Amino acid sequence: MILLLSFSHFAAGAAAGAVGFILAALATPVSKAVTKRSREKYRDEILALSEKIKNGN
Protein backbone atom coordinates (compact mmCIF):
# COMPACT_ATOMS: atom_id res chain seq x y z
CA MET A 1 0.00 0.00 0.00
CA ILE A 2 2.97 2.33 0.52
CA LEU A 3 3.78 1.94 -3.17
CA LEU A 4 0.27 3.08 -3.95
CA LEU A 5 0.20 6.03 -1.58
CA SER A 6 3.76 7.34 -1.45
CA PHE A 7 5.60 6.45 -4.62
CA SER A 8 2.76 6.66 -7.16
CA HIS A 9 3.28 3.10 -8.37
CA PHE A 10 -0.40 2.37 -8.68
CA ALA A 11 -0.19 -1.02 -10.39
CA ALA A 12 2.38 -2.45 -7.97
CA GLY A 13 0.56 -1.04 -4.94
CA ALA A 14 -2.79 -2.36 -6.11
CA ALA A 15 -1.33 -5.81 -6.81
CA ALA A 16 0.36 -5.99 -3.41
CA GLY A 17 -2.86 -4.84 -1.72
CA ALA A 18 -4.91 -7.45 -3.58
CA VAL A 19 -2.52 -10.24 -2.60
CA GLY A 20 -2.64 -9.12 1.03
CA PHE A 21 -6.42 -8.96 0.98
CA ILE A 22 -6.69 -12.48 -0.46
CA LEU A 23 -4.29 -13.90 2.13
CA ALA A 24 -6.17 -12.19 4.95
CA ALA A 25 -9.49 -13.51 3.63
CA LEU A 26 -8.16 -17.08 3.49
CA ALA A 27 -6.63 -17.03 6.99
CA THR A 28 -9.87 -17.74 8.87
CA PRO A 29 -11.13 -20.68 6.77
CA VAL A 30 -7.68 -22.30 6.74
CA SER A 31 -7.38 -21.88 10.51
CA LYS A 32 -10.81 -23.41 11.08
CA ALA A 33 -9.99 -26.39 8.86
CA VAL A 34 -6.69 -27.05 10.63
CA THR A 35 -8.33 -26.77 14.05
CA LYS A 36 -11.15 -29.13 13.03
CA ARG A 37 -8.67 -31.71 11.72
CA SER A 38 -6.62 -31.51 14.92
CA ARG A 39 -9.70 -31.93 17.11
CA GLU A 40 -10.78 -35.00 15.16
CA LYS A 41 -7.29 -36.46 15.33
CA TYR A 42 -6.95 -36.20 19.12
CA ARG A 43 -10.60 -36.52 20.19
CA ASP A 44 -10.51 -40.21 21.13
CA GLU A 45 -7.27 -39.91 23.07
CA ILE A 46 -8.51 -36.90 25.02
CA LEU A 47 -11.80 -38.62 25.87
CA ALA A 48 -9.97 -41.75 27.03
CA LEU A 49 -7.62 -39.73 29.22
CA SER A 50 -10.47 -37.73 30.72
CA GLU A 51 -12.36 -40.95 31.57
CA LYS A 52 -9.20 -42.31 33.16
CA ILE A 53 -8.84 -39.17 35.29
CA LYS A 54 -12.53 -39.17 36.18
CA ASN A 55 -12.41 -42.78 37.32
CA GLY A 56 -9.25 -42.24 39.35
CA ASN A 57 -7.11 -44.77 37.46
XYZ file of C-alpha atoms in Angstrom:
57
model
C 0.000 0.000 0.000
C 2.970 2.327 0.521
C 3.779 1.940 -3.167
C 0.269 3.084 -3.953
C 0.201 6.030 -1.580
C 3.760 7.340 -1.446
C 5.598 6.447 -4.615
C 2.761 6.662 -7.161
C 3.279 3.104 -8.375
C -0.397 2.374 -8.678
C -0.185 -1.021 -10.389
C 2.382 -2.453 -7.966
C 0.562 -1.040 -4.945
C -2.790 -2.357 -6.106
C -1.325 -5.811 -6.811
C 0.356 -5.988 -3.409
C -2.862 -4.844 -1.723
C -4.912 -7.451 -3.577
C -2.525 -10.242 -2.599
C -2.635 -9.120 1.028
C -6.418 -8.965 0.985
C -6.691 -12.478 -0.457
C -4.288 -13.901 2.127
C -6.166 -12.190 4.952
C -9.491 -13.506 3.632
C -8.160 -17.080 3.489
C -6.631 -17.026 6.985
C -9.867 -17.735 8.875
C -11.134 -20.678 6.769
C -7.684 -22.299 6.744
C -7.376 -21.879 10.506
C -10.812 -23.407 11.083
C -9.987 -26.385 8.855
C -6.686 -27.051 10.632
C -8.335 -26.768 14.046
C -11.147 -29.133 13.026
C -8.666 -31.711 11.717
C -6.621 -31.510 14.923
C -9.696 -31.931 17.107
C -10.782 -34.997 15.162
C -7.291 -36.464 15.330
C -6.945 -36.201 19.122
C -10.599 -36.517 20.187
C -10.514 -40.213 21.129
C -7.274 -39.915 23.071
C -8.512 -36.903 25.023
C -11.799 -38.621 25.872
C -9.969 -41.750 27.027
C -7.623 -39.734 29.221
C -10.471 -37.734 30.718
C -12.358 -40.945 31.571
C -9.196 -42.308 33.159
C -8.841 -39.174 35.291
C -12.526 -39.171 36.181
C -12.411 -42.785 37.318
C -9.246 -42.238 39.352
C -7.106 -44.771 37.457
